[in-house]
Tab-separated table of N, CA, C and O in Angstrom:
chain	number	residue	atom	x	y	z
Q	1	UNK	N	13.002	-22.883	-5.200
Q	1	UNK	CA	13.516	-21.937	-4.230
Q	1	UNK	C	12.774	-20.608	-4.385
Q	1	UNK	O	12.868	-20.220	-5.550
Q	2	UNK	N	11.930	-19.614	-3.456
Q	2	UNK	CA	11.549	-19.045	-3.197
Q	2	UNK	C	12.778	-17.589	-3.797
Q	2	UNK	O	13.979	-17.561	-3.528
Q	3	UNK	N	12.110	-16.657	-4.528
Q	3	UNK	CA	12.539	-15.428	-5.220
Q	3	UNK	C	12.802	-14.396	-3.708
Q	3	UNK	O	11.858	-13.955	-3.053
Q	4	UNK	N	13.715	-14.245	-3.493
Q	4	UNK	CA	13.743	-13.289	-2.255
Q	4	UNK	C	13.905	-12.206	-2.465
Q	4	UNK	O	13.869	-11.702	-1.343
Q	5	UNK	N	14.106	-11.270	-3.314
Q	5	UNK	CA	13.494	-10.420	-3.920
Q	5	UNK	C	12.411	-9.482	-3.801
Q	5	UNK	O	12.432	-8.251	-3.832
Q	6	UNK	N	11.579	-10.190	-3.676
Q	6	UNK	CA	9.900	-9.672	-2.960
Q	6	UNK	C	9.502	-10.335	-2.062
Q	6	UNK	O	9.806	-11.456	-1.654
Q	7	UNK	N	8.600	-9.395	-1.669
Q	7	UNK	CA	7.721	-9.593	0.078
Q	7	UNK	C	6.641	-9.208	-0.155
Q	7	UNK	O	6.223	-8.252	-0.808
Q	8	UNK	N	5.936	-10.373	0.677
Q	8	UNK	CA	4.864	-10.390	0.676
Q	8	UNK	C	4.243	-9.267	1.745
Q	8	UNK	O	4.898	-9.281	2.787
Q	9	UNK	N	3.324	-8.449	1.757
Q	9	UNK	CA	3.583	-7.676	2.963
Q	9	UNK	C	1.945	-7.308	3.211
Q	9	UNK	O	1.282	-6.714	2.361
Q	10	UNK	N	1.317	-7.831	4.723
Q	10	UNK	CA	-0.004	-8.129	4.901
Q	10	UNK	C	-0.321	-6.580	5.620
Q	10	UNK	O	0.454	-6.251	6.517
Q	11	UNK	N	-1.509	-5.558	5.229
Q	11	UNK	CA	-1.805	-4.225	5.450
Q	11	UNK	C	-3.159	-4.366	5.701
Q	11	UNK	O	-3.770	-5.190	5.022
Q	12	UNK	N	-3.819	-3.651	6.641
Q	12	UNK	CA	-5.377	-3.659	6.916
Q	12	UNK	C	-5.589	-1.818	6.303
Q	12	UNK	O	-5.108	-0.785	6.769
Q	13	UNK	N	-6.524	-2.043	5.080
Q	13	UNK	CA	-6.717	-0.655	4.503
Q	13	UNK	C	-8.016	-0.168	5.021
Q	13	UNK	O	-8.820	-0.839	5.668
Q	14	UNK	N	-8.117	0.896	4.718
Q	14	UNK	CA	-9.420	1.681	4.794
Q	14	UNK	C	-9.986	1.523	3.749
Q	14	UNK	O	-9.534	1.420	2.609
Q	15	UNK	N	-12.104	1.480	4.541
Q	15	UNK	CA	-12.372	1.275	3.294
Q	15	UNK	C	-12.363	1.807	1.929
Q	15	UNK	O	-12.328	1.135	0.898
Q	16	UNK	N	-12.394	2.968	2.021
Q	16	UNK	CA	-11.929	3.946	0.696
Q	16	UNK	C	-11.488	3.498	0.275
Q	16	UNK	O	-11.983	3.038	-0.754
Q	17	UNK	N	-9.619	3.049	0.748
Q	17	UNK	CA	-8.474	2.592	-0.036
Q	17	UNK	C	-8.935	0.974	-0.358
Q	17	UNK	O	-8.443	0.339	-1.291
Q	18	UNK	N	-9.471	0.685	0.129
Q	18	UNK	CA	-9.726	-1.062	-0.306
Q	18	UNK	C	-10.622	-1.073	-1.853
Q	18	UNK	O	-10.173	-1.643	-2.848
Q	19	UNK	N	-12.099	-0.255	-1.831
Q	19	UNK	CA	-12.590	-0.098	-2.571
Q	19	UNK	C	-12.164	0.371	-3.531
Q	19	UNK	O	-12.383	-0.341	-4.512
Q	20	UNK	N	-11.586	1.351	-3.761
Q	20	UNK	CA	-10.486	1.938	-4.828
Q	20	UNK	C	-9.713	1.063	-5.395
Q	20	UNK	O	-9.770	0.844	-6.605
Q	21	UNK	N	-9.028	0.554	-4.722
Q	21	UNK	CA	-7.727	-0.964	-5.190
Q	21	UNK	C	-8.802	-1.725	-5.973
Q	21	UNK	O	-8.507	-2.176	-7.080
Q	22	UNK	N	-9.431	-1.813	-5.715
Q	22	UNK	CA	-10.370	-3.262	-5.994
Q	22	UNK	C	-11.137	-2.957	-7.499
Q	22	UNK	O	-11.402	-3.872	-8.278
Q	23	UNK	N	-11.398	-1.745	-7.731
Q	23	UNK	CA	-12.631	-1.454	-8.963
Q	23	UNK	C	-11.389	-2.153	-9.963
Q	23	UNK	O	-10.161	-2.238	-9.923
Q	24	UNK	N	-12.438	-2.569	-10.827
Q	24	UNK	CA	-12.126	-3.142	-11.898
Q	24	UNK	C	-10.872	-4.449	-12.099
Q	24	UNK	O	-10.248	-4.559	-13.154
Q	25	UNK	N	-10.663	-5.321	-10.972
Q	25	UNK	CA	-10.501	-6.300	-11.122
Q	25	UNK	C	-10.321	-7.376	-11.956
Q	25	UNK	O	-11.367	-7.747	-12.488
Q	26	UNK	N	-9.512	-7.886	-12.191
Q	26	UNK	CA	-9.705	-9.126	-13.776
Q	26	UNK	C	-9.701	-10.878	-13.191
Q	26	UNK	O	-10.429	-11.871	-13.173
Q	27	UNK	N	-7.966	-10.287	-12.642
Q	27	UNK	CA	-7.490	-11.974	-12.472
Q	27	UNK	C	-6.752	-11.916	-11.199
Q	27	UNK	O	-6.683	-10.876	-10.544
Q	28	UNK	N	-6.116	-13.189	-10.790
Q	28	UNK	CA	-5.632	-13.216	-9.452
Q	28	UNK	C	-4.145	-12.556	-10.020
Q	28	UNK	O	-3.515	-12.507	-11.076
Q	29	UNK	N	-4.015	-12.072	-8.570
Q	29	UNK	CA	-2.321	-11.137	-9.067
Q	29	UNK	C	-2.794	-9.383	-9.264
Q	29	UNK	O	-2.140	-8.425	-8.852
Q	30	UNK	N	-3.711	-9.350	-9.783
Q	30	UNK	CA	-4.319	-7.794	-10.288
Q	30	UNK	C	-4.406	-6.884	-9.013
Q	30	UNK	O	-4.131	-5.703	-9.227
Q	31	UNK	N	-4.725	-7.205	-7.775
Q	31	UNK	CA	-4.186	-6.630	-6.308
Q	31	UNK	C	-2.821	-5.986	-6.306
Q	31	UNK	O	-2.446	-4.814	-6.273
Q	32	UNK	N	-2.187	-7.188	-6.356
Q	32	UNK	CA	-0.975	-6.939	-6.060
Q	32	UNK	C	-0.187	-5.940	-7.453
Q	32	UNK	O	0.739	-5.215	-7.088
Q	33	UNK	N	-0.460	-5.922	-8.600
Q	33	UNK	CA	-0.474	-5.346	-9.765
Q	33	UNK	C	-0.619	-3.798	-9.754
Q	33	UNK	O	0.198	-2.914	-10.012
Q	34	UNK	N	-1.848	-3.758	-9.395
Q	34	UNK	CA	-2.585	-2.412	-8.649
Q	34	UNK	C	-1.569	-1.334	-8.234
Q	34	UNK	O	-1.062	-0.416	-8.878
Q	35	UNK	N	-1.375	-1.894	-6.439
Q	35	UNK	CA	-0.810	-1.598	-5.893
Q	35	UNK	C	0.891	-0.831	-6.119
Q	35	UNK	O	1.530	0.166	-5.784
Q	36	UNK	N	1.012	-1.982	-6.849
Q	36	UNK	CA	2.489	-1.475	-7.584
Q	36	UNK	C	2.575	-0.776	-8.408
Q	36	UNK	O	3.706	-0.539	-8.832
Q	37	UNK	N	1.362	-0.095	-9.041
Q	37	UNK	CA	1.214	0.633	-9.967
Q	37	UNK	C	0.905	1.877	-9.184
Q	37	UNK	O	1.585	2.856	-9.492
Q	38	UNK	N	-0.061	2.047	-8.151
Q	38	UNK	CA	0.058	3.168	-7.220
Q	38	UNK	C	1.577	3.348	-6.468
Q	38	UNK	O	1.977	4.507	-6.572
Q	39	UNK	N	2.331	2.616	-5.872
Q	39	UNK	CA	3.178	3.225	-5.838
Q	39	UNK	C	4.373	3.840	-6.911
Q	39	UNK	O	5.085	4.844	-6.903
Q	40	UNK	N	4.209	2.790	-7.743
Q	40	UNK	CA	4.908	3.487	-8.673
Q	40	UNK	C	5.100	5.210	-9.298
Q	40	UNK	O	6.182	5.731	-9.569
Q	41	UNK	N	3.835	5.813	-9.411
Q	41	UNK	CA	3.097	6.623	-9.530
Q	41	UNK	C	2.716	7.536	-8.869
Q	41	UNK	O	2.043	8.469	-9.305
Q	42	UNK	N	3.077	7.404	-7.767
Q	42	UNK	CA	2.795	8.416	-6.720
Q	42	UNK	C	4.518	8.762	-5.345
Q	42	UNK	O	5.336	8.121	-4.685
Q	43	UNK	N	4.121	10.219	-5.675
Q	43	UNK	CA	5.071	10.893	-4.674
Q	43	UNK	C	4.767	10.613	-3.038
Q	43	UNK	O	4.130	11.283	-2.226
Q	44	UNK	N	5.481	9.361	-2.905
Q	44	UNK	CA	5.013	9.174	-1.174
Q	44	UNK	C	4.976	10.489	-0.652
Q	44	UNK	O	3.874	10.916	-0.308
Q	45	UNK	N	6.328	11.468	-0.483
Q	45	UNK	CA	6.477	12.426	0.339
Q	45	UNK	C	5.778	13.307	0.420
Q	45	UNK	O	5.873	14.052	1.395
Q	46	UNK	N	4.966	13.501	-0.431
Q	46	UNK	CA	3.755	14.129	-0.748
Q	46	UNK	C	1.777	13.935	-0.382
Q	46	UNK	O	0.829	14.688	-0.160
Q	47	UNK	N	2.008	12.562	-0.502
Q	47	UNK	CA	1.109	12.022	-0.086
Q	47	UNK	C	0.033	12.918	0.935
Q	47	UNK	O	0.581	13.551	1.837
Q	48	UNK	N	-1.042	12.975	0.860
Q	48	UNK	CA	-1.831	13.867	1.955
Q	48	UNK	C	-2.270	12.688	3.275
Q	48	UNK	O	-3.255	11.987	3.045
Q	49	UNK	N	-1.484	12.477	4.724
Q	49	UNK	CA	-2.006	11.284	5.032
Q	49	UNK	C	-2.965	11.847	6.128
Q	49	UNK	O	-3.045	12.917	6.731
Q	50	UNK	N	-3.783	10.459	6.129
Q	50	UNK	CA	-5.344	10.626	7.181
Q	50	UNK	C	-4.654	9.912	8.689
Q	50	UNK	O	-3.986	8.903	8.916
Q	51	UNK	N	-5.060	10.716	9.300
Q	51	UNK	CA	-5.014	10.043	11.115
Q	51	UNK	C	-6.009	8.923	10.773
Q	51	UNK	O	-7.020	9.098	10.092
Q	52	UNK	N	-5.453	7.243	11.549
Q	52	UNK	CA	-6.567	6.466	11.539
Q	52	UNK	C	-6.601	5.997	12.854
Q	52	UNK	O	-5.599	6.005	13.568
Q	53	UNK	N	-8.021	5.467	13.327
Q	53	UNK	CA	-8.171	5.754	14.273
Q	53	UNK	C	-8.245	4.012	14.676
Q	53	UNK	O	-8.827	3.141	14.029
Q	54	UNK	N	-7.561	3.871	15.783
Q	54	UNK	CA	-7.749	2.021	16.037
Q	54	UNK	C	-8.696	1.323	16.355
Q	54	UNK	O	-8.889	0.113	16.245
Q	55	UNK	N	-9.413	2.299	16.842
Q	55	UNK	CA	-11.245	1.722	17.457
Q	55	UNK	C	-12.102	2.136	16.382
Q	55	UNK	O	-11.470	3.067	15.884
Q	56	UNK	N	-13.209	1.995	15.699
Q	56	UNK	CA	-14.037	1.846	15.023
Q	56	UNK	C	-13.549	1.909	13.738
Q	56	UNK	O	-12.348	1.679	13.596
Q	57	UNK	N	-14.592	2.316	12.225
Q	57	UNK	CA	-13.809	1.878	11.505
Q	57	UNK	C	-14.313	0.874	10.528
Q	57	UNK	O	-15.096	0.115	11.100
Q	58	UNK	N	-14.199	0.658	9.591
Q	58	UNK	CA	-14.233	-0.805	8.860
Q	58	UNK	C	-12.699	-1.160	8.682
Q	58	UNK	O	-12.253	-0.197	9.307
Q	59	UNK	N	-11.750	-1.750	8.337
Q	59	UNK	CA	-10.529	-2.198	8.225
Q	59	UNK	C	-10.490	-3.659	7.572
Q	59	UNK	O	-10.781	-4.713	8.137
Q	60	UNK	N	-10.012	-3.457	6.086
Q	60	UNK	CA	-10.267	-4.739	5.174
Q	60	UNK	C	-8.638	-4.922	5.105
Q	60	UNK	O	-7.717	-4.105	5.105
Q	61	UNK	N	-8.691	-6.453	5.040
Q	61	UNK	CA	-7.097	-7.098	5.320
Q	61	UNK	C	-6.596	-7.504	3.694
Q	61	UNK	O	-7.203	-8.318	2.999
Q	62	UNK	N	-5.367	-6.758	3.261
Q	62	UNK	CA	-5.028	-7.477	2.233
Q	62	UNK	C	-3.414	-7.772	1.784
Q	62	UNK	O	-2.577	-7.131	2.419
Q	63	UNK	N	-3.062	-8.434	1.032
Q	63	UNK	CA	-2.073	-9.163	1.527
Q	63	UNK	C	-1.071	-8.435	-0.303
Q	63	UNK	O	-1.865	-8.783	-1.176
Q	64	UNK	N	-0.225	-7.923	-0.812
Q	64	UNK	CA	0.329	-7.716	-1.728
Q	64	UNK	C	1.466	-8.321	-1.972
Q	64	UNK	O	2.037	-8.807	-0.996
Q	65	UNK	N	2.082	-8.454	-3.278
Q	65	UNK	CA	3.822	-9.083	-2.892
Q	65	UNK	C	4.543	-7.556	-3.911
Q	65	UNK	O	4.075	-7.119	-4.962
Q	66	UNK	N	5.501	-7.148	-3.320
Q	66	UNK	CA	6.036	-5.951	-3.430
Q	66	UNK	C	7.888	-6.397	-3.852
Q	66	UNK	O	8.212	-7.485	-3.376
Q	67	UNK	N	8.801	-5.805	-4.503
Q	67	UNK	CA	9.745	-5.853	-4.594
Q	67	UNK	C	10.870	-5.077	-3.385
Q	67	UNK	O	11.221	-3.926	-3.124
Q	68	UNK	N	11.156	-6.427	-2.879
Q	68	UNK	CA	12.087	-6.182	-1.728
Q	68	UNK	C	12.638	-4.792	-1.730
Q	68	UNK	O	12.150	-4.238	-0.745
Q	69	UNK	N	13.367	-4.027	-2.323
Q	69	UNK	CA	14.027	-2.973	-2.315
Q	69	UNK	C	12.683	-1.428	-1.826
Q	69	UNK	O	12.867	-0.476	-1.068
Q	70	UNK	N	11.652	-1.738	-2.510
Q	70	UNK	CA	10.689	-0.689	-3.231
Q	70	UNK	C	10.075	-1.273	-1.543
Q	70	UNK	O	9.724	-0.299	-0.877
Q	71	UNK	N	9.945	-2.266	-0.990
Q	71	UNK	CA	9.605	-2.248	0.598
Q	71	UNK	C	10.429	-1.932	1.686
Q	71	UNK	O	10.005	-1.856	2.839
Q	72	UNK	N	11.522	-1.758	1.376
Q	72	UNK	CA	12.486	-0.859	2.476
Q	72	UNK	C	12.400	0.177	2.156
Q	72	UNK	O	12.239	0.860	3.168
Q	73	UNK	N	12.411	0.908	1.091
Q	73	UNK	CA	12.363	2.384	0.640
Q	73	UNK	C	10.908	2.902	1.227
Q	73	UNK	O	10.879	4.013	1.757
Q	74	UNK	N	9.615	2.059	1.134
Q	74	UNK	CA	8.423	2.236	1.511
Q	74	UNK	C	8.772	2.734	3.676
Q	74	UNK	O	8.631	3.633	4.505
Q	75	UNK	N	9.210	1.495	3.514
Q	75	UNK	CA	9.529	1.613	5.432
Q	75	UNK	C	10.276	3.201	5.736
Q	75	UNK	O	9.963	3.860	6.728
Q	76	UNK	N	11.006	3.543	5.008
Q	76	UNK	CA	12.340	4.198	5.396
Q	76	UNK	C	11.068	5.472	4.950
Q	76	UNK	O	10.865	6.209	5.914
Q	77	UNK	N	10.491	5.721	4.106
Q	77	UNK	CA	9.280	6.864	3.905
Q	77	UNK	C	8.229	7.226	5.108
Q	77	UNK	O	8.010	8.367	5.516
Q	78	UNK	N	7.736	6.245	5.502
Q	78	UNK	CA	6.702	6.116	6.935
Q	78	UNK	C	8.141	6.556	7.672
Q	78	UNK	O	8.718	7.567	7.270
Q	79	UNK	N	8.633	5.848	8.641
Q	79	UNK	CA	9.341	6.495	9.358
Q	79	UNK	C	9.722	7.666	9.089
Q	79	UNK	O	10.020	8.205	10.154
Q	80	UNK	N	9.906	8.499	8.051
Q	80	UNK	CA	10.604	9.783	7.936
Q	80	UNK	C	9.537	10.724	7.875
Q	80	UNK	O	9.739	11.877	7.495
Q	81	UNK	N	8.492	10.341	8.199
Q	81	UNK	CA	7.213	10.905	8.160
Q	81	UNK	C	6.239	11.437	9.126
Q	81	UNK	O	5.448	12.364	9.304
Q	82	UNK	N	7.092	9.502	10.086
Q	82	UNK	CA	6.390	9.875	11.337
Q	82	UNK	C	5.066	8.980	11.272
Q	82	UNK	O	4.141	9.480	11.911
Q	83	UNK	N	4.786	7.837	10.677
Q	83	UNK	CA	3.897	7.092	10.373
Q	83	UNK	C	3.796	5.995	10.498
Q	83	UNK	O	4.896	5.463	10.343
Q	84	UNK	N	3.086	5.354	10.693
Q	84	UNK	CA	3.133	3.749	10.175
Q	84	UNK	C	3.216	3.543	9.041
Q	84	UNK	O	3.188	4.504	8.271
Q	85	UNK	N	3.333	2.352	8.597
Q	85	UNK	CA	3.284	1.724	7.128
Q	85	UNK	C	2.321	1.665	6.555
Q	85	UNK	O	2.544	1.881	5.364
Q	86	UNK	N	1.059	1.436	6.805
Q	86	UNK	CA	-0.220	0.973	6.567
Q	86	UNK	C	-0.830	2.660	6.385
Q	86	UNK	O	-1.697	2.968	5.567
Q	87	UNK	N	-0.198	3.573	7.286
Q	87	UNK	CA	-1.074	4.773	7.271
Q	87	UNK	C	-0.473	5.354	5.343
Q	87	UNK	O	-1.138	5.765	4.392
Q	88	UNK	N	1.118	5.090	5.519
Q	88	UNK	CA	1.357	5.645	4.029
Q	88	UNK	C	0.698	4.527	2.956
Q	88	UNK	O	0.511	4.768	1.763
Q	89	UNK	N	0.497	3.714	3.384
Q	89	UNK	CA	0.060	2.754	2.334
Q	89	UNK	C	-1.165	2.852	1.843
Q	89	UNK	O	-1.164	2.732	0.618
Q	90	UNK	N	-2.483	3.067	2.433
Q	90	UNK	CA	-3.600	4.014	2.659
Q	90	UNK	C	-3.652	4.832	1.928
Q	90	UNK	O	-4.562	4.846	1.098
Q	91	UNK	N	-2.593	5.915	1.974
Q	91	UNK	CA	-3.033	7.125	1.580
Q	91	UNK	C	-2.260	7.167	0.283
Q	91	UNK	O	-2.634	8.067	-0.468
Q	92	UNK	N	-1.160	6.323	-0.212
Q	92	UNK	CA	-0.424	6.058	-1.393
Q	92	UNK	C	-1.722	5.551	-2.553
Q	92	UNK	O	-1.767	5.984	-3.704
Q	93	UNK	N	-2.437	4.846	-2.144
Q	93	UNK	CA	-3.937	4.143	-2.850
Q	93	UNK	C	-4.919	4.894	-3.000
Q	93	UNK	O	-5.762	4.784	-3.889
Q	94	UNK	N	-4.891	5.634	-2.230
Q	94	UNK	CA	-6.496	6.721	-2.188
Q	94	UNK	C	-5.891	7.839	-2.674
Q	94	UNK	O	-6.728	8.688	-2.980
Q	95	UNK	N	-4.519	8.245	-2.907
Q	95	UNK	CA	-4.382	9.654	-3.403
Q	95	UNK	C	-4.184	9.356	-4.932
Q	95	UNK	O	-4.187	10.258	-5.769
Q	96	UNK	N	-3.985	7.830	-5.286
Q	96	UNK	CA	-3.636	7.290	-6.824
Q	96	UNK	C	-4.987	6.932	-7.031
Q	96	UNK	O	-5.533	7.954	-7.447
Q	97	UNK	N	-5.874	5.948	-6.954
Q	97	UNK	CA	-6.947	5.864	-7.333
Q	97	UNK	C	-8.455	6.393	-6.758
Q	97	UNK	O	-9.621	6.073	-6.990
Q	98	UNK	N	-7.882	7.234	-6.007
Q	98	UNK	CA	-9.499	8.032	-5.235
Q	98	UNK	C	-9.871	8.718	-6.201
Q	98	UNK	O	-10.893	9.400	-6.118
């Protein structure tokens, strides 16, 4: 039976933020590891976020599994922001590992 708990949750980053996530790499899971370690670590509300723009661009697709709770709290941050998800998610990665 599937842990419902966490979600899997699929984000197209910038390349900055992709490249950043990515340095130093080991094993499978280390993405998603990452990630949870940038948010952990970082003051969403604070966050400095970038306008992204839908036409041009590079935009790399990646897929994390996040703890259910810590992804509604994520949602409920973008909205109170005035954002998408992907835009705080972006800038949650590039302001932790840029």
């Amino acid at each position: 039976m599937p842990d419902e708990s966490w979600k899997h949750i699929g984000v197209s980053l910038s390349e900055e933020a992709d490249a950043a996530l990515r340095q130093n790499l080991r094993g499978k899971g280390d993405l998603s590891k990452r990630f949870r370690e940038a948010l952990q670590n970082t003051n969403w509300c604070e966050v400095p976020l970038m306008r992204r723009r839908l036409t041009g661009g590079v935009w790399k697709r990646s897929v994390f599994a996040i703890d259910m709770v810590v992804y509604e709290n994520l949602k409920k941050c973008a909205r109170e922001r005035g954002v998408e998800l992907t835009v705080l998610i972006d800038a949650i990665i590039i302001s932790y590992y840029g």
